Every structure is written in structure tokens, then in C-alpha cells.
Amino acid sequence: MATMPSLAAGRTMADVLAASKPSDWRPLDPNNTLYMDLPGGRVVIELQPDFAPKHAANLRALARARYFDGLAITRSQDNYVVQWGESDGKKPMGEGKAALPAEFTRPAAGLNFTVLPDPDTYAAQTGWVNGFAAARDSAKGSAWMVHCYGVVGAGRDNDVNSGSGTELYVTTGIAPRLLDRNITVVGRVVQGMELLSVMPRGKGAMGFYEKPEERTPITQVRLAADVPAAERARLEVLRTDTQTFTDLVESRRNRQDEWYKVPAGRIDVCNVPLPVRKEPS
């Protein structure tokens, strides 16, 4: 398998990012960005309609229906996930739907897939598509998003078509890759993970909170496109189809920071940072 080009000696990830060009970055699309406001601050979630278009559309509809407003964080399972929303479907959903067809995988054709040259335990090939960690199986012609830290998915029951985004979870522990292709991944948190990862662990089964007062309320969830421009989070993410990102990956595969004495020479897709920064003034 081909390897990535070697990085100039001594360059660290910080060096790579410092040398990046404006064209290496892309702003968040307001039509695919959700703001979840909690008492402690704002969580910014980027949706991925290339992989889960029906769920992305449903989440836009739910946000516009104010569906999540007043709901709560209901679960925090140690080294696994934090979950929010509701499962009983009693709250009005506007144009949102209570259940959708599963979007576990999609055809691999047509994706701008940046390949990671290192082997993976769960997939024939891993890499990135437009800023999201992904995997693909060329023999079957399928691709899917993988469960890295910060990934947001749609909870479901045993029926694969029972999820819709009314219940969401975010990965807060070691990447649970066994969930890949078993649940619909809708996006990832690009800002505010520090608000979710510190949620008190629930003492109930699977980390659910047993008492209402243990839950953290959700103030509101809004689509960024529906928020006045002056109130939006001005963020941009590093494009994963650039030489800068290739250099960043190589800097992590072969750590050249002074502290590291033995570079690993390889890396897992979930251990590659996906940089986010404020838009330059």
C-alpha cells in the first residue's frame, strides 16, 4: 500500500498549521451546522449530509420546530457516550419525522476520499471525506463514517429504521468502532466537547440518569442559518483534501516533537486531529 510523502525533518503539527494557507480552510456551512445551547455554553455540531442526507434534513426540521428546546441530557456512560433528546415521540416535531430509513452506509463512488495508508482493524480502508473520518470497502463499493471521539449519531431501537435524530449521542470515550455500520452517524462536534465530556456519569443502566434533577437541560437547538449572522460561531475547519492535511497526518504518524523518542510510523484514523479555528478577522 502506498505511503504518504515524508514530512520535512523536524516539522510538527503546529509547524504545519502555521504554514497553512487560507485556501486550506473552509467555513462551516450554516445550513449544516447546529448550535446546542446548554447552561454552560454552546456546542457546535457540523452535520454530514453526504452520508446521512435524510437525517440531516430531519434535524434541520426538528431544530426549526424547536423540538429540542427544554429537553435534556439523559445519559452519560463512562468511556462511551453522552445522549440527549427523547424516545417517546410525544413532543411536537413540526415537519420532522419520528423514524427514518437507516443511513449506515452509502455508495463509495463520487466521494472525495483522502486515504490513510495505515491498516485498520474494522475496515479495509480508512481516511477522510470533507473533514469527517470515514471508511470504505472497495470490493463492496460502500463507505461510511466511523465512530471517533466527538462523532454524533442518531439513537435507535432494535429496528434499524427506528432512529431519526430525536435522540442523539456523542462519543465521549475511546472510539467505539464496533458501532460502525450499525447506527446512523449524522455529524461531529466541532466546538464545545468540553461541555459534554465532563457530564456526571449516570448511575442507572447504561449511564442513564435516574432522577430528573441529574439531567442537564438543553436551552435551545438552532440551525446556524436561522441565527443572525452576528451571533454565529465564526469557525472554519481544515480541509482534508489538501497537501497541508497530508502533511499534518504525516506529522502525527511520525511524531517529531522533541518529547517523542520513538515515532510510531503509523496512526489510527481516530487519532488524527481535525483542526478547527476561528475565522481570521
mmCIF file of C-alpha atoms in Angstrom:
data_model
loop_
_atom_site.group_PDB
_atom_site.id
_atom_site.type_symbol
_atom_site.label_atom_id
_atom_site.label_comp_id
_atom_site.label_asym_id
_atom_site.label_seq_id
_atom_site.Cartn_x
_atom_site.Cartn_y
_atom_site.Cartn_z
ATOM 1 C CA MET A 1 0.000 0.000 0.000
ATOM 2 C CA ALA A 2 1.302 3.449 -0.877
ATOM 3 C CA THR A 3 2.529 5.638 1.933
ATOM 4 C CA MET A 4 2.140 9.347 2.414
ATOM 5 C CA PRO A 5 5.006 11.620 1.331
ATOM 6 C CA SER A 6 7.652 12.047 4.008
ATOM 7 C CA LEU A 7 7.478 15.227 6.021
ATOM 8 C CA ALA A 8 10.408 17.614 6.173
ATOM 9 C CA ALA A 9 12.588 16.757 9.161
ATOM 10 C CA GLY A 10 11.587 18.426 12.394
ATOM 11 C CA ARG A 11 8.149 19.693 11.306
ATOM 12 C CA THR A 12 5.435 19.282 13.910
ATOM 13 C CA MET A 13 1.693 19.644 13.572
ATOM 14 C CA ALA A 14 1.996 23.189 14.908
ATOM 15 C CA ASP A 15 4.529 23.965 12.175
ATOM 16 C CA VAL A 16 2.216 22.544 9.503
ATOM 17 C CA LEU A 17 -0.766 24.569 10.683
ATOM 18 C CA ALA A 18 1.309 27.744 10.997
ATOM 19 C CA ALA A 19 2.286 27.386 7.332
ATOM 20 C CA SER A 20 -1.276 26.713 6.127
ATOM 21 C CA LYS A 21 -2.890 28.938 3.513
ATOM 22 C CA PRO A 22 -6.375 30.460 3.706
ATOM 23 C CA SER A 23 -7.460 28.089 0.925
ATOM 24 C CA ASP A 24 -6.617 25.127 3.187
ATOM 25 C CA TRP A 25 -9.564 26.020 5.399
ATOM 26 C CA ARG A 26 -13.312 26.062 4.795
ATOM 27 C CA PRO A 27 -16.036 27.828 6.785
ATOM 28 C CA LEU A 28 -18.862 25.859 8.347
ATOM 29 C CA ASP A 29 -21.990 25.755 6.199
ATOM 30 C CA PRO A 30 -24.774 27.484 8.203
ATOM 31 C CA ASN A 31 -27.320 25.119 6.642
ATOM 32 C CA ASN A 32 -25.439 22.120 8.048
ATOM 33 C CA THR A 33 -24.475 23.492 11.450
ATOM 34 C CA LEU A 34 -26.451 23.132 14.677
ATOM 35 C CA TYR A 35 -25.996 25.168 17.838
ATOM 36 C CA MET A 36 -26.991 23.379 21.032
ATOM 37 C CA ASP A 37 -27.043 25.840 23.906
ATOM 38 C CA LEU A 38 -26.551 24.448 27.406
ATOM 39 C CA PRO A 39 -26.368 26.357 30.696
ATOM 40 C CA GLY A 40 -22.569 26.144 30.472
ATOM 41 C CA GLY A 41 -22.225 27.325 26.885
ATOM 42 C CA ARG A 42 -22.700 26.392 23.240
ATOM 43 C CA VAL A 43 -21.999 23.107 21.469
ATOM 44 C CA VAL A 44 -21.453 23.420 17.703
ATOM 45 C CA ILE A 45 -22.332 20.360 15.606
ATOM 46 C CA GLU A 46 -21.484 20.019 11.917
ATOM 47 C CA LEU A 47 -23.869 17.748 10.005
ATOM 48 C CA GLN A 48 -22.704 15.471 7.164
ATOM 49 C CA PRO A 49 -25.448 15.248 4.507
ATOM 50 C CA ASP A 50 -23.135 13.403 2.085
ATOM 51 C CA PHE A 51 -23.563 10.318 4.283
ATOM 52 C CA ALA A 52 -26.866 10.917 6.064
ATOM 53 C CA PRO A 53 -28.964 13.312 3.940
ATOM 54 C CA LYS A 54 -32.357 12.220 5.334
ATOM 55 C CA HIS A 55 -31.212 12.543 8.928
ATOM 56 C CA ALA A 56 -29.569 15.922 8.263
ATOM 57 C CA ALA A 57 -32.799 17.207 6.724
ATOM 58 C CA ASN A 58 -34.797 15.852 9.653
ATOM 59 C CA LEU A 59 -32.513 17.523 12.174
ATOM 60 C CA ARG A 60 -32.983 20.839 10.387
ATOM 61 C CA ALA A 61 -36.750 20.340 10.620
ATOM 62 C CA LEU A 62 -36.567 19.378 14.306
ATOM 63 C CA ALA A 63 -34.428 22.420 15.101
ATOM 64 C CA ARG A 64 -36.884 24.695 13.287
ATOM 65 C CA ALA A 65 -39.752 23.096 15.207
ATOM 66 C CA ARG A 66 -37.910 23.928 18.475
ATOM 67 C CA TYR A 67 -38.109 20.230 19.228
ATOM 68 C CA PHE A 68 -35.012 20.028 21.436
ATOM 69 C CA ASP A 69 -35.747 23.190 23.430
ATOM 70 C CA GLY A 70 -36.370 22.241 27.048
ATOM 71 C CA LEU A 71 -35.267 18.617 26.642
ATOM 72 C CA ALA A 72 -32.172 17.400 28.468
ATOM 73 C CA ILE A 73 -29.002 15.350 28.573
ATOM 74 C CA THR A 74 -30.384 11.995 29.669
ATOM 75 C CA ARG A 75 -27.356 9.711 29.728
ATOM 76 C CA SER A 76 -23.626 9.780 30.352
ATOM 77 C CA GLN A 77 -21.943 6.398 30.184
ATOM 78 C CA ASP A 78 -18.302 6.278 31.232
ATOM 79 C CA ASN A 79 -15.820 5.977 28.344
ATOM 80 C CA TYR A 80 -18.655 5.690 25.844
ATOM 81 C CA VAL A 81 -21.344 8.279 25.046
ATOM 82 C CA VAL A 82 -23.414 11.223 26.232
ATOM 83 C CA GLN A 83 -27.006 11.197 24.984
ATOM 84 C CA TRP A 84 -29.840 13.720 24.753
ATOM 85 C CA GLY A 85 -33.384 14.096 23.421
ATOM 86 C CA GLU A 86 -36.366 11.836 23.981
ATOM 87 C CA SER A 87 -37.537 8.458 22.736
ATOM 88 C CA ASP A 88 -41.301 8.575 23.314
ATOM 89 C CA GLY A 89 -42.057 10.973 20.442
ATOM 90 C CA LYS A 90 -44.609 12.911 22.477
ATOM 91 C CA LYS A 91 -43.197 16.346 21.758
ATOM 92 C CA PRO A 92 -44.420 18.110 18.590
ATOM 93 C CA MET A 93 -41.947 17.692 15.727
ATOM 94 C CA GLY A 94 -43.260 20.155 13.162
ATOM 95 C CA GLU A 95 -42.189 18.779 9.788
ATOM 96 C CA GLY A 96 -39.768 16.359 11.458
ATOM 97 C CA LYS A 97 -40.260 12.600 11.355
ATOM 98 C CA ALA A 98 -40.181 10.123 14.246
ATOM 99 C CA ALA A 99 -38.445 7.389 12.212
ATOM 100 C CA LEU A 100 -36.303 7.250 9.079
ATOM 101 C CA PRO A 101 -34.645 4.600 6.927
ATOM 102 C CA ALA A 102 -31.212 3.709 8.245
ATOM 103 C CA GLU A 103 -28.277 5.523 6.647
ATOM 104 C CA PHE A 104 -25.474 3.318 7.914
ATOM 105 C CA THR A 105 -23.546 3.267 4.628
ATOM 106 C CA ARG A 106 -23.604 4.873 1.192
ATOM 107 C CA PRO A 107 -22.023 4.129 -2.201
ATOM 108 C CA ALA A 108 -18.309 4.868 -2.192
ATOM 109 C CA ALA A 109 -18.425 6.233 -5.742
ATOM 110 C CA GLY A 110 -18.374 10.004 -6.017
ATOM 111 C CA LEU A 111 -16.684 10.704 -2.695
ATOM 112 C CA ASN A 112 -13.503 12.769 -2.491
ATOM 113 C CA PHE A 113 -11.804 10.240 -0.212
ATOM 114 C CA THR A 114 -8.413 11.089 1.323
ATOM 115 C CA VAL A 115 -6.815 7.738 2.144
ATOM 116 C CA LEU A 116 -4.895 6.908 5.325
ATOM 117 C CA PRO A 117 -2.169 4.428 4.288
ATOM 118 C CA ASP A 118 -2.139 2.552 7.599
ATOM 119 C CA PRO A 119 -4.132 -0.669 8.211
ATOM 120 C CA ASP A 120 -7.351 -0.648 10.211
ATOM 121 C CA THR A 121 -8.939 -3.327 12.369
ATOM 122 C CA TYR A 122 -12.535 -2.630 11.350
ATOM 123 C CA ALA A 123 -12.350 -1.615 7.695
ATOM 124 C CA ALA A 124 -10.456 -2.376 4.519
ATOM 125 C CA GLN A 125 -9.519 1.291 4.233
ATOM 126 C CA THR A 126 -9.970 4.434 6.285
ATOM 127 C CA GLY A 127 -9.442 8.124 5.632
ATOM 128 C CA TRP A 128 -11.452 11.318 5.451
ATOM 129 C CA VAL A 129 -14.246 12.826 3.413
ATOM 130 C CA ASN A 130 -14.711 16.584 3.645
ATOM 131 C CA GLY A 131 -13.442 16.791 7.201
ATOM 132 C CA PHE A 132 -15.056 13.628 8.559
ATOM 133 C CA ALA A 133 -13.294 10.376 9.413
ATOM 134 C CA ALA A 134 -14.625 7.641 7.144
ATOM 135 C CA ALA A 135 -14.061 4.109 5.910
ATOM 136 C CA ARG A 136 -14.761 2.264 2.706
ATOM 137 C CA ASP A 137 -14.869 -1.213 1.251
ATOM 138 C CA SER A 138 -13.928 -1.039 -2.419
ATOM 139 C CA ALA A 139 -14.938 -4.648 -3.012
ATOM 140 C CA LYS A 140 -18.495 -3.914 -1.886
ATOM 141 C CA GLY A 141 -18.490 -0.340 -3.170
ATOM 142 C CA SER A 142 -19.644 1.087 0.168
ATOM 143 C CA ALA A 143 -18.450 3.836 2.506
ATOM 144 C CA TRP A 144 -19.423 5.019 5.967
ATOM 145 C CA MET A 145 -18.467 7.451 8.714
ATOM 146 C CA VAL A 146 -16.597 5.987 11.662
ATOM 147 C CA HIS A 147 -17.097 6.414 15.382
ATOM 148 C CA CYS A 148 -14.264 8.660 16.535
ATOM 149 C CA TYR A 149 -14.296 10.903 19.591
ATOM 150 C CA GLY A 150 -16.827 13.706 19.100
ATOM 151 C CA VAL A 151 -18.911 11.885 16.476
ATOM 152 C CA VAL A 152 -22.677 12.451 16.728
ATOM 153 C CA GLY A 153 -25.110 9.658 15.885
ATOM 154 C CA ALA A 154 -28.853 9.015 15.919
ATOM 155 C CA GLY A 155 -30.045 6.620 18.609
ATOM 156 C CA ARG A 156 -32.365 3.781 17.596
ATOM 157 C CA ASP A 157 -34.157 0.669 18.877
ATOM 158 C CA ASN A 158 -33.516 -2.841 17.534
ATOM 159 C CA ASP A 159 -35.310 -1.941 14.309
ATOM 160 C CA VAL A 160 -32.637 -0.375 12.103
ATOM 161 C CA ASN A 161 -35.218 2.079 10.720
ATOM 162 C CA SER A 162 -36.364 3.345 14.129
ATOM 163 C CA GLY A 163 -33.957 6.274 14.510
ATOM 164 C CA SER A 164 -34.470 9.808 13.228
ATOM 165 C CA GLY A 165 -32.372 12.155 15.339
ATOM 166 C CA THR A 166 -34.939 12.762 18.075
ATOM 167 C CA GLU A 167 -32.385 11.051 20.301
ATOM 168 C CA LEU A 168 -28.741 11.907 19.650
ATOM 169 C CA TYR A 169 -25.498 10.797 21.227
ATOM 170 C CA VAL A 170 -21.885 11.925 21.064
ATOM 171 C CA THR A 171 -18.883 9.657 21.535
ATOM 172 C CA THR A 172 -17.003 10.717 24.667
ATOM 173 C CA GLY A 173 -14.647 7.778 25.143
ATOM 174 C CA ILE A 174 -12.300 5.522 23.226
ATOM 175 C CA ALA A 175 -13.600 5.229 19.673
ATOM 176 C CA PRO A 176 -16.379 2.551 19.775
ATOM 177 C CA ARG A 177 -15.764 1.333 16.233
ATOM 178 C CA LEU A 178 -17.986 -1.706 16.795
ATOM 179 C CA LEU A 179 -20.871 0.736 16.247
ATOM 180 C CA ASP A 180 -19.748 1.452 12.671
ATOM 181 C CA ARG A 181 -22.402 0.442 10.112
ATOM 182 C CA ASN A 182 -24.825 -0.340 12.942
ATOM 183 C CA ILE A 183 -26.145 3.135 13.562
ATOM 184 C CA THR A 184 -26.528 6.326 11.540
ATOM 185 C CA VAL A 185 -23.761 8.871 12.076
ATOM 186 C CA VAL A 186 -25.055 12.389 11.421
ATOM 187 C CA GLY A 187 -22.017 14.585 12.073
ATOM 188 C CA ARG A 188 -19.496 15.641 14.683
ATOM 189 C CA VAL A 189 -18.975 18.217 17.415
ATOM 190 C CA VAL A 190 -16.544 20.882 16.219
ATOM 191 C CA GLN A 191 -16.709 23.061 19.331
ATOM 192 C CA GLY A 192 -17.941 22.508 22.886
ATOM 193 C CA MET A 193 -16.831 18.932 23.579
ATOM 194 C CA GLU A 194 -15.530 20.149 26.920
ATOM 195 C CA LEU A 195 -19.151 20.787 27.924
ATOM 196 C CA LEU A 196 -20.272 17.259 27.062
ATOM 197 C CA SER A 197 -17.290 15.127 28.051
ATOM 198 C CA VAL A 198 -17.469 16.277 31.694
ATOM 199 C CA MET A 199 -21.138 15.401 32.219
ATOM 200 C CA PRO A 200 -21.549 13.495 35.507
ATOM 201 C CA ARG A 201 -21.752 9.754 34.880
ATOM 202 C CA GLY A 202 -25.254 8.370 35.247
ATOM 203 C CA LYS A 203 -25.716 5.682 37.882
ATOM 204 C CA GLY A 204 -28.535 3.896 36.064
ATOM 205 C CA ALA A 205 -28.205 1.127 33.496
ATOM 206 C CA MET A 206 -26.058 2.221 30.511
ATOM 207 C CA GLY A 207 -25.341 5.507 32.262
ATOM 208 C CA PHE A 208 -28.895 6.884 32.221
ATOM 209 C CA TYR A 209 -29.760 9.422 34.901
ATOM 210 C CA GLU A 210 -32.273 8.052 37.371
ATOM 211 C CA LYS A 211 -33.563 11.380 38.677
ATOM 212 C CA PRO A 212 -34.775 14.390 36.653
ATOM 213 C CA GLU A 213 -32.598 16.770 38.669
ATOM 214 C CA GLU A 214 -29.485 14.924 37.483
ATOM 215 C CA ARG A 215 -30.141 15.896 33.881
ATOM 216 C CA THR A 216 -28.617 18.964 32.244
ATOM 217 C CA PRO A 217 -31.323 20.967 30.447
ATOM 218 C CA ILE A 218 -30.999 21.986 26.817
ATOM 219 C CA THR A 219 -31.769 25.683 26.496
ATOM 220 C CA GLN A 220 -32.278 25.514 22.752
ATOM 221 C CA VAL A 221 -31.047 23.997 19.486
ATOM 222 C CA ARG A 222 -30.915 26.202 16.398
ATOM 223 C CA LEU A 223 -29.764 25.830 12.831
ATOM 224 C CA ALA A 224 -26.956 28.333 12.254
ATOM 225 C CA ALA A 225 -28.681 29.587 9.096
ATOM 226 C CA ASP A 226 -31.603 30.707 11.279
ATOM 227 C CA VAL A 227 -29.364 32.646 13.675
ATOM 228 C CA PRO A 228 -28.424 36.268 12.867
ATOM 229 C CA ALA A 229 -25.003 36.384 11.237
ATOM 230 C CA ALA A 230 -23.577 38.482 14.061
ATOM 231 C CA GLU A 231 -24.488 35.757 16.583
ATOM 232 C CA ARG A 232 -22.997 32.816 14.710
ATOM 233 C CA ALA A 233 -19.837 30.996 15.724
ATOM 234 C CA ARG A 234 -17.295 32.134 13.134
ATOM 235 C CA LEU A 235 -15.452 28.864 12.732
ATOM 236 C CA GLU A 236 -13.600 27.154 9.924
ATOM 237 C CA VAL A 237 -12.182 23.652 9.653
ATOM 238 C CA LEU A 238 -9.069 22.369 7.931
ATOM 239 C CA ARG A 239 -9.890 20.799 4.576
ATOM 240 C CA THR A 240 -8.861 17.158 4.406
ATOM 241 C CA ASP A 241 -8.219 17.162 0.648
ATOM 242 C CA THR A 242 -5.140 19.409 0.806
ATOM 243 C CA GLN A 243 -1.381 18.926 0.956
ATOM 244 C CA THR A 244 -1.467 20.702 4.308
ATOM 245 C CA PHE A 245 -3.698 17.989 5.745
ATOM 246 C CA THR A 246 -1.493 15.278 4.220
ATOM 247 C CA ASP A 247 1.469 16.895 5.957
ATOM 248 C CA LEU A 248 -0.490 17.093 9.209
ATOM 249 C CA VAL A 249 -1.285 13.372 9.061
ATOM 250 C CA GLU A 250 2.350 12.558 8.417
ATOM 251 C CA SER A 251 3.417 14.728 11.354
ATOM 252 C CA ARG A 252 1.187 12.591 13.591
ATOM 253 C CA ARG A 253 2.250 9.262 12.069
ATOM 254 C CA ASN A 254 5.906 10.110 12.721
ATOM 255 C CA ARG A 255 5.961 12.418 15.713
ATOM 256 C CA GLN A 256 8.987 14.686 15.592
ATOM 257 C CA ASP A 257 8.241 16.725 18.677
ATOM 258 C CA GLU A 258 11.245 16.883 20.987
ATOM 259 C CA TRP A 259 9.438 14.796 23.623
ATOM 260 C CA TYR A 260 8.936 11.760 21.316
ATOM 261 C CA LYS A 261 11.910 9.405 21.059
ATOM 262 C CA VAL A 262 10.348 6.537 19.071
ATOM 263 C CA PRO A 263 7.962 7.609 16.270
ATOM 264 C CA ALA A 264 5.180 5.087 15.733
ATOM 265 C CA GLY A 265 5.329 5.264 11.949
ATOM 266 C CA ARG A 266 1.567 4.766 11.673
ATOM 267 C CA ILE A 267 -1.670 6.047 13.157
ATOM 268 C CA ASP A 268 -5.339 5.189 13.613
ATOM 269 C CA VAL A 269 -7.846 7.334 11.737
ATOM 270 C CA CYS A 270 -9.433 8.410 15.030
ATOM 271 C CA ASN A 271 -6.107 9.659 16.402
ATOM 272 C CA VAL A 272 -5.642 12.278 13.677
ATOM 273 C CA PRO A 273 -6.844 15.693 14.902
ATOM 274 C CA LEU A 274 -9.296 17.554 12.659
ATOM 275 C CA PRO A 275 -8.354 21.186 13.362
ATOM 276 C CA VAL A 276 -10.971 23.887 13.904
ATOM 277 C CA ARG A 277 -10.208 27.576 14.346
ATOM 278 C CA LYS A 278 -11.920 30.940 14.473
ATOM 279 C CA GLU A 279 -12.202 32.639 11.113
ATOM 280 C CA PRO A 280 -9.417 35.214 10.745
ATOM 281 C CA SER A 281 -10.609 38.784 11.059
#
